[in-house]
Short mmCIF file of C-alpha atoms in Angstrom, two decimals:
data_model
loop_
_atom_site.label_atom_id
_atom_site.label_comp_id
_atom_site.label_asym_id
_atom_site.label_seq_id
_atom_site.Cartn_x
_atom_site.Cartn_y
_atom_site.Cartn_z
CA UNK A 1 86.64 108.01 72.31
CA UNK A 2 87.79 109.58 75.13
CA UNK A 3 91.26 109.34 76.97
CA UNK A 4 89.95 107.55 79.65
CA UNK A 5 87.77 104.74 77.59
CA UNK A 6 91.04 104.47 75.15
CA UNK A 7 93.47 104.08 78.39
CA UNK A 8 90.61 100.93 79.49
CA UNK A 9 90.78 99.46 77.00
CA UNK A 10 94.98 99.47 76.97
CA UNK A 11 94.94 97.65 80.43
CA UNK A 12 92.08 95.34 79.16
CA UNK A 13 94.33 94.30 76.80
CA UNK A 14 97.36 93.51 78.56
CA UNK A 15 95.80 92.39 81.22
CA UNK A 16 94.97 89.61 79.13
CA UNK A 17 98.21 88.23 78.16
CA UNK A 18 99.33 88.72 81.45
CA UNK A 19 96.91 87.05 82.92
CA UNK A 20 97.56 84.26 80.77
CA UNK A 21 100.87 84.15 81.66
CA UNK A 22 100.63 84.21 85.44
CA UNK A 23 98.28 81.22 85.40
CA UNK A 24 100.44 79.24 83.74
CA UNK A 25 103.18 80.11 86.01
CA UNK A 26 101.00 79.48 89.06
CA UNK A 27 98.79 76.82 87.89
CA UNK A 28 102.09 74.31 87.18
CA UNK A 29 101.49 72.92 90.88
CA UNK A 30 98.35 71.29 92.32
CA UNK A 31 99.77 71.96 95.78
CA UNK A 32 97.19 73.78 98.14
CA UNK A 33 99.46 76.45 99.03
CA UNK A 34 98.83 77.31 94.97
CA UNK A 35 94.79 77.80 96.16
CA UNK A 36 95.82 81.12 98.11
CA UNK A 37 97.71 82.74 95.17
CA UNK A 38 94.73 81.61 92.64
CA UNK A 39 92.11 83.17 95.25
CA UNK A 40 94.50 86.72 95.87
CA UNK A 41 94.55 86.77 91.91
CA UNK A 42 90.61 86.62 91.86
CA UNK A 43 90.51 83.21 90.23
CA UNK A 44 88.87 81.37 93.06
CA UNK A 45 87.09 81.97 95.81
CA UNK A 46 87.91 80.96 99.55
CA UNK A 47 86.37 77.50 98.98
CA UNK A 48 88.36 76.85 95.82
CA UNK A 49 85.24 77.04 93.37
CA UNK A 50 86.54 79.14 89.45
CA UNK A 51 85.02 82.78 89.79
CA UNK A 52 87.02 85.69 87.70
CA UNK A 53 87.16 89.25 89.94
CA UNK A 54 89.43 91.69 88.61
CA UNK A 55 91.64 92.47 91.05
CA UNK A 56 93.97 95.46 90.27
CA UNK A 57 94.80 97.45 87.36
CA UNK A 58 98.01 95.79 86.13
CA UNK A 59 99.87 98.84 86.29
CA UNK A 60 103.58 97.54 86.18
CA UNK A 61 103.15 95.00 83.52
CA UNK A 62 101.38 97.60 81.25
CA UNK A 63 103.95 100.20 82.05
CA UNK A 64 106.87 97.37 81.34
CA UNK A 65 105.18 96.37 78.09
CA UNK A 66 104.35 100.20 76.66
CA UNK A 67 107.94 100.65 77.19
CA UNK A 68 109.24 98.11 75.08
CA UNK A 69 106.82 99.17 71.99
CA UNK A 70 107.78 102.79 72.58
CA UNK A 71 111.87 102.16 72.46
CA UNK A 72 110.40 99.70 69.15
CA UNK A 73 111.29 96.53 70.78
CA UNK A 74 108.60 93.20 70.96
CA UNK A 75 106.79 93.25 73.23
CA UNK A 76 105.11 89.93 72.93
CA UNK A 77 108.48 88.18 73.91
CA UNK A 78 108.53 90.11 77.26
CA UNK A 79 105.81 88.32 78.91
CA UNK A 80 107.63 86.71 81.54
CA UNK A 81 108.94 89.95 82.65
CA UNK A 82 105.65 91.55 82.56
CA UNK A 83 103.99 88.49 85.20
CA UNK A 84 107.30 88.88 87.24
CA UNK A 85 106.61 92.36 87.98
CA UNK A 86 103.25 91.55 89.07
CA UNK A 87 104.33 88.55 90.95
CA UNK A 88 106.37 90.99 92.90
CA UNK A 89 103.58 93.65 93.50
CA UNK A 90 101.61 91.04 94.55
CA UNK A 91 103.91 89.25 97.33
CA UNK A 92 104.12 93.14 98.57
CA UNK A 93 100.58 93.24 98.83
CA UNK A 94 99.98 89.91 100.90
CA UNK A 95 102.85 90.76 103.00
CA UNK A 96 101.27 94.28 103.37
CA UNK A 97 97.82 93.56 104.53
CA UNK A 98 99.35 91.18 107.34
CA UNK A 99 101.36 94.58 108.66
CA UNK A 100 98.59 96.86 108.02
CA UNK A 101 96.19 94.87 110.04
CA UNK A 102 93.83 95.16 106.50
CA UNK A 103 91.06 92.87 106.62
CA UNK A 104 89.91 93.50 103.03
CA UNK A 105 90.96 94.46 99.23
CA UNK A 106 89.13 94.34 96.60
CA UNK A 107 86.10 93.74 98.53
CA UNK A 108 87.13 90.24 99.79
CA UNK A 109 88.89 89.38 102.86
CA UNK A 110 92.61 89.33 102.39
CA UNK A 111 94.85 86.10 102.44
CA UNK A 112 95.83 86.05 106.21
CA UNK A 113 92.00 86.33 107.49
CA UNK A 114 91.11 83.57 106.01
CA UNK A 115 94.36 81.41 106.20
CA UNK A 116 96.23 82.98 109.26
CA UNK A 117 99.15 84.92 109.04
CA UNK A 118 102.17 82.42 108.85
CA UNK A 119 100.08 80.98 105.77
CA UNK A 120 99.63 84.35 104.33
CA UNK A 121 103.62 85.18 104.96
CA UNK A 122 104.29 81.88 102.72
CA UNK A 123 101.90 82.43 100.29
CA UNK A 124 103.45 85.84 100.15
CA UNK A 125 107.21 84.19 99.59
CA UNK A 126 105.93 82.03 96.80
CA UNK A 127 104.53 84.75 94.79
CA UNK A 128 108.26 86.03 94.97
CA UNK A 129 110.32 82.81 94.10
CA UNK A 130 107.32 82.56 91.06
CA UNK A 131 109.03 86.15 89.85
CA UNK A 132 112.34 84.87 89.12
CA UNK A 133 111.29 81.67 88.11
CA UNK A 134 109.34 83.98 85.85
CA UNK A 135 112.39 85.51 84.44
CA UNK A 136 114.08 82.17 83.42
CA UNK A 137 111.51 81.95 81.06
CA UNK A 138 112.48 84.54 79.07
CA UNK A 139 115.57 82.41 77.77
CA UNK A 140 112.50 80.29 75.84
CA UNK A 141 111.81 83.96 73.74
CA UNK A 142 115.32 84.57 72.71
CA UNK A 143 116.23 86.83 75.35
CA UNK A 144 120.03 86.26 75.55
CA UNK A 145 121.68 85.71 78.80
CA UNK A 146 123.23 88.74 79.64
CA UNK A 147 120.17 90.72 79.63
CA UNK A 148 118.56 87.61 81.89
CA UNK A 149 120.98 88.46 84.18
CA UNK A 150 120.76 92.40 83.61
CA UNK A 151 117.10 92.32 84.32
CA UNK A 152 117.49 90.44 87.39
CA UNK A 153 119.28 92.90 88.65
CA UNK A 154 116.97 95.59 88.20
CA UNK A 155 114.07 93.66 89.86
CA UNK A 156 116.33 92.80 92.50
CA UNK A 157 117.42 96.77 93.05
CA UNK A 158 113.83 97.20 92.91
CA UNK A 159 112.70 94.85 95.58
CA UNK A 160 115.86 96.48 97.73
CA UNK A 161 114.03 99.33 97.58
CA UNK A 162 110.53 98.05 98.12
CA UNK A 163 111.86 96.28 101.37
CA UNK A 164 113.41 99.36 102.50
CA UNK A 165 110.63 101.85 102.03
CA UNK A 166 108.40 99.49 103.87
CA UNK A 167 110.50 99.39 106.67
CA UNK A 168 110.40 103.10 106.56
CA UNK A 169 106.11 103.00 106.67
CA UNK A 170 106.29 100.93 109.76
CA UNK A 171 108.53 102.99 111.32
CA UNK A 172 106.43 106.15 110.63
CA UNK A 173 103.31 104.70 111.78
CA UNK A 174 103.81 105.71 115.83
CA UNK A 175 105.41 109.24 114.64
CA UNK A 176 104.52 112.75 114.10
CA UNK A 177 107.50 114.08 113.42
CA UNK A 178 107.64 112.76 109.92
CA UNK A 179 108.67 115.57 107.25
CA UNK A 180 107.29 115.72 103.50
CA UNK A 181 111.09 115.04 102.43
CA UNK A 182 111.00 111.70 104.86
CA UNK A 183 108.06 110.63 103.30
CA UNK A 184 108.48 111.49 99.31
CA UNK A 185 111.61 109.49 100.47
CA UNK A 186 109.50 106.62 101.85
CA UNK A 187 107.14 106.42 98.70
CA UNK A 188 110.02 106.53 95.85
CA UNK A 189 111.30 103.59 97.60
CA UNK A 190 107.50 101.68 98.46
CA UNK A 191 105.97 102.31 95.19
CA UNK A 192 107.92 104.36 92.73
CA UNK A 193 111.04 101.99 92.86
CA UNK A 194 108.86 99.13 91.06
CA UNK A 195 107.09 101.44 88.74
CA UNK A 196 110.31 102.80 87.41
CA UNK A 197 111.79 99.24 87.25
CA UNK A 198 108.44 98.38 84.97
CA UNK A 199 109.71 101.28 83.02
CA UNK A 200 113.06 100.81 82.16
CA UNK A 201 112.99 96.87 81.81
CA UNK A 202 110.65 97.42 79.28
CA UNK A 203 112.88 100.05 77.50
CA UNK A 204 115.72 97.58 78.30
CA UNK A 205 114.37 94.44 76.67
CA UNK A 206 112.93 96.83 73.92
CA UNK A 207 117.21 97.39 73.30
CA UNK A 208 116.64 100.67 73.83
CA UNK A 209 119.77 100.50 76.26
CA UNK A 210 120.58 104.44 75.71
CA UNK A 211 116.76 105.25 76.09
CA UNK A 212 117.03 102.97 80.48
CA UNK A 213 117.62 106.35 82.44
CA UNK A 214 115.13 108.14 80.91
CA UNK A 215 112.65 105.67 81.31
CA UNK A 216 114.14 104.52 84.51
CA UNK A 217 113.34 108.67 85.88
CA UNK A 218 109.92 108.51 84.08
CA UNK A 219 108.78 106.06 86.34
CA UNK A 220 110.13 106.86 89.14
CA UNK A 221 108.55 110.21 88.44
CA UNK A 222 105.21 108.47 87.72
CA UNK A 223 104.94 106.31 90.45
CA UNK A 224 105.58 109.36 93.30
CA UNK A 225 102.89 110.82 91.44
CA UNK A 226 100.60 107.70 91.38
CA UNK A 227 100.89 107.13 95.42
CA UNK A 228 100.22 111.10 96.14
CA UNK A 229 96.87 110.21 94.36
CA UNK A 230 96.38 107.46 95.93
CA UNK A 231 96.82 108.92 99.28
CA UNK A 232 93.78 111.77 98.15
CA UNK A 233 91.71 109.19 97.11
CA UNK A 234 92.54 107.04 100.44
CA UNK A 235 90.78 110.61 102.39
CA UNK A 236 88.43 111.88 99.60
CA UNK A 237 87.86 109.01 97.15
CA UNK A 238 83.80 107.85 97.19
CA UNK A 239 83.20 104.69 97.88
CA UNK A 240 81.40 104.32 94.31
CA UNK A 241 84.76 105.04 92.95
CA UNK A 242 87.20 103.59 95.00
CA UNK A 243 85.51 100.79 96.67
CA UNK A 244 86.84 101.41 100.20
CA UNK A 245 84.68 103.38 102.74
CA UNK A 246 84.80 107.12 102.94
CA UNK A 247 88.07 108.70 104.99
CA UNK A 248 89.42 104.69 105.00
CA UNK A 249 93.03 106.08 105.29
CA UNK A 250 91.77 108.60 108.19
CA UNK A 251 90.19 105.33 110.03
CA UNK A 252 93.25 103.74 109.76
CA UNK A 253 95.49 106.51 111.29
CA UNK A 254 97.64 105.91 107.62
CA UNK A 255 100.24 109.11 107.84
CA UNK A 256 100.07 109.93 104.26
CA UNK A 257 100.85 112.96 102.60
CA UNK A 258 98.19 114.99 102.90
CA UNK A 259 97.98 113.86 106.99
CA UNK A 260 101.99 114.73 106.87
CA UNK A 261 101.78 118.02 105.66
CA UNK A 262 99.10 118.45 107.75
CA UNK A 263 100.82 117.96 111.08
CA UNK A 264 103.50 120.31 109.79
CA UNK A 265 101.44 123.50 108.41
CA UNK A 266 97.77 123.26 110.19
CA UNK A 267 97.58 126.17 113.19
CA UNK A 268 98.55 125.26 116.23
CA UNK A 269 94.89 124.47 117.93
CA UNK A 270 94.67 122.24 114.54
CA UNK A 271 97.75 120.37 115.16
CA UNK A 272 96.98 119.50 118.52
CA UNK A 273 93.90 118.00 117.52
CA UNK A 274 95.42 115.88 114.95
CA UNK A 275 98.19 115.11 116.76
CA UNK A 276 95.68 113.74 119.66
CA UNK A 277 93.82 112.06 117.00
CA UNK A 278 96.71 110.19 115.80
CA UNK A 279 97.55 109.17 118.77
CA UNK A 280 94.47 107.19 119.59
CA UNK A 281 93.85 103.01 118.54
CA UNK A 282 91.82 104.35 115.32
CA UNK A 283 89.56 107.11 114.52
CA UNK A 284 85.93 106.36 114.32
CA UNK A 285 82.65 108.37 113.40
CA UNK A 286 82.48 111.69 112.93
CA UNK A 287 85.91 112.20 113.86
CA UNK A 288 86.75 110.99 110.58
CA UNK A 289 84.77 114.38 109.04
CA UNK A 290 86.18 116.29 111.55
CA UNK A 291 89.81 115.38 110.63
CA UNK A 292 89.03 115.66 106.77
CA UNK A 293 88.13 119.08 107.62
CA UNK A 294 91.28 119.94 109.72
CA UNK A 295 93.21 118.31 106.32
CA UNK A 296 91.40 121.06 104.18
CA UNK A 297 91.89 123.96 105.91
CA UNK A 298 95.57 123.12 106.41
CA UNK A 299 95.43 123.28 102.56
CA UNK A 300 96.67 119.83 102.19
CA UNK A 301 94.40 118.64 99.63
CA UNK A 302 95.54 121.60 97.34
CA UNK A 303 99.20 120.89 98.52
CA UNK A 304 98.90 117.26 97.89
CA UNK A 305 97.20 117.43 94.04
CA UNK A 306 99.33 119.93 93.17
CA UNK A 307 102.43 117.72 94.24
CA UNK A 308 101.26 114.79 92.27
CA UNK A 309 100.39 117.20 89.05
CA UNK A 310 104.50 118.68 89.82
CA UNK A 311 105.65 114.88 89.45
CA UNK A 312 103.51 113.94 86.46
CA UNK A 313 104.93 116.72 84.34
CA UNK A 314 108.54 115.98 85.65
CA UNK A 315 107.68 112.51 84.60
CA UNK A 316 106.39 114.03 80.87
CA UNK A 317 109.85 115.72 80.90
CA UNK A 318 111.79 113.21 81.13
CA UNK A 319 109.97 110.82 78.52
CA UNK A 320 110.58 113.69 76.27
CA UNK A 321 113.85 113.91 77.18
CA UNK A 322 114.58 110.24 75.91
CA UNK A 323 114.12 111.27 72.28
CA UNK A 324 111.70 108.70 71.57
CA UNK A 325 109.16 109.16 68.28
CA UNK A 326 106.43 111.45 69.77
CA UNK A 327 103.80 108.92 68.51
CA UNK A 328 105.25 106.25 70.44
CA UNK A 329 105.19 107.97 73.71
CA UNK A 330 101.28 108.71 73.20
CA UNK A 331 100.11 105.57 74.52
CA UNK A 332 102.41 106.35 77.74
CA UNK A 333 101.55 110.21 78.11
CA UNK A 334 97.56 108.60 77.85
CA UNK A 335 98.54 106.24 81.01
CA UNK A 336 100.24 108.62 82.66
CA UNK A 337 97.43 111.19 82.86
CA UNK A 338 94.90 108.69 83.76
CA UNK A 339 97.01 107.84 86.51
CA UNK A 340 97.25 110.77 87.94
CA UNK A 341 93.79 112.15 87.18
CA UNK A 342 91.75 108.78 88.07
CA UNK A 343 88.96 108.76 90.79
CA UNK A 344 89.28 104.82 91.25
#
């Protein structure tokens, strides 16, 4: 069996128990509001009639739970921590199709075109109250209070973070100026912050208290690594693979890192053009091909793969680093590289 198949089969089956978990967390209330988190999870569709989509990969909570095995802690008692983390990727995502402007994920319209925006903002809100309701429950699996509290805090530094990098990708979105540094900066905050929470709560509930930094810098690591590929993918991905249209990102005038580095290295009759194209309401036909090409020849796509590849070995490093029984990391090392390697 390959690595890929094995890694599939890893998410299939914490997906699972997750999945379990979040509906009973979500299902508690008959309340309509509860509709518009069941249909975001892909339980329902927009009517309210049972369907089952999979929508996303379950990253964090398979990340958070891998963690805990590796450091030899339980991980079956850590389900509550596992659906808060997705709880919290998932209020990011409603809240960050409404400032996007995206009309679609996962092939379905998203939450505020079909219930409006101030619907889609509370939605949003409940998904993150459900989180730390989420972590109360891990009192009920012998989780003592201190480490309640302890894990609180790291979600809470994590969704700091989240807020702030955010705040930073609205800001960039009517510049040019943005540097590579400015926007690695952006990304740890946006998307690594939560990954390397997943990380190092697992590790921390796992008591491998010694073991948190390591695991806290291996998913840091990991998730800067994850976004770069996401950002090729977002220009380059097929739509086969990805499900979004070809050169979505490009469409969407998204400054990501391969459009960043871009602006900064491309010659200068290339960096006018981009500059003018980034300038415009969106870019349609084939000036979509046109600035793919201009993102080649700058050497971006090289630039930006061999960034990602940079971060997933620092990431290696650092798991390495934590001491942990070389078996134990295997399942992590297998995620890792599918992570950075995937097409989807």
């Amino acid at each position: 069996m390959d690595i890929s198949c094995k890694t599939a089969e890893l998410f299939a089956s914490y997906r699972s128990d997750v999945q379990a978990e979040l509906k009973k967390i979500i299902n508690r209330s008959p309340l309509p509001v509860r509709n518009i988190l069941r249909y975001h999870m892909g339980w329902q569709d927009e009517s309210g009639y049972y369907c089952q989509r999979k929508c996303g990969k379950f990253i964090r909570s398979t990340l958070c739970f891998l963690s805990c095995q590796a450091v030899g802690g339980d991980a079956t008692q850590i389900s509550p921590i596992a659906a808060a983390l997705e709880l919290v990727h998932n209020f990011s995502l409603i809240h960050d199709d409404i400032q996007d402007g995206s009309e679609k994920r996962h092939g379905r319209p998203t939450v505020w075109r079909l219930w409006g925006q101030s619907q889609a903002i509370n939605a949003g809100d409940l998904m993150f109250a459900l989180a730390y309701l989420a972590l109360v429950k891990l009192k009920e699996n012998s989780i003592r209070d201190d480490e309640i509290i302890h894990s609180v805090r790291l979600l809470s530094e994590a969704c700091q973070e989240l807020c702030e990098g955010q705040n930073l990708d609205i800001e960039y979105e009517d510049r040019l100026d943005i540097t590579v540094e400015g926007y690695l900066n952006m990304i740890r905050k946006k998307t690594a912050a939560l990954i390397a929470a997943s990380t190092s709560l697992g590790a921390y509930l796992g008591e491998g208290d010694d073991k948190v930094p390591y695991f806290h810098q291996f998913g840091e690591a990991l998730g800067t690594a994850y976004q770069i590929r996401d950002d090729i993918l977002g220009i380059w991905g097929t739509k086969e693979s990805t499900g979004k249209s070809v050169g979505d990102d490009i469409r969407q005038r998204k400054k990501t890192l391969p459009v960043v580095y871009a602006l900064r290295n491309s010659n200068s009759e290339d960096k006018v053009r981009l500059e003018k194209f980034y300038s415009q309401r969106s870019i349609q036909g084939e000036d979509i091909s046109t600035v793919a090409g201009i993102l080649v020849g700058s050497g971006a796509r090289d630039y930006a793969q061999n960034l990602a590849e940079q971060y997933y070995r620092q990431a290696l490093e650092r798991l390495e680093a934590s001491g942990v029984e070389s078996v134990r990391q295997t399942p992590l090392k297998e995620v890792a590289y599918f992570l950075v390697e995937r097409d989807c």
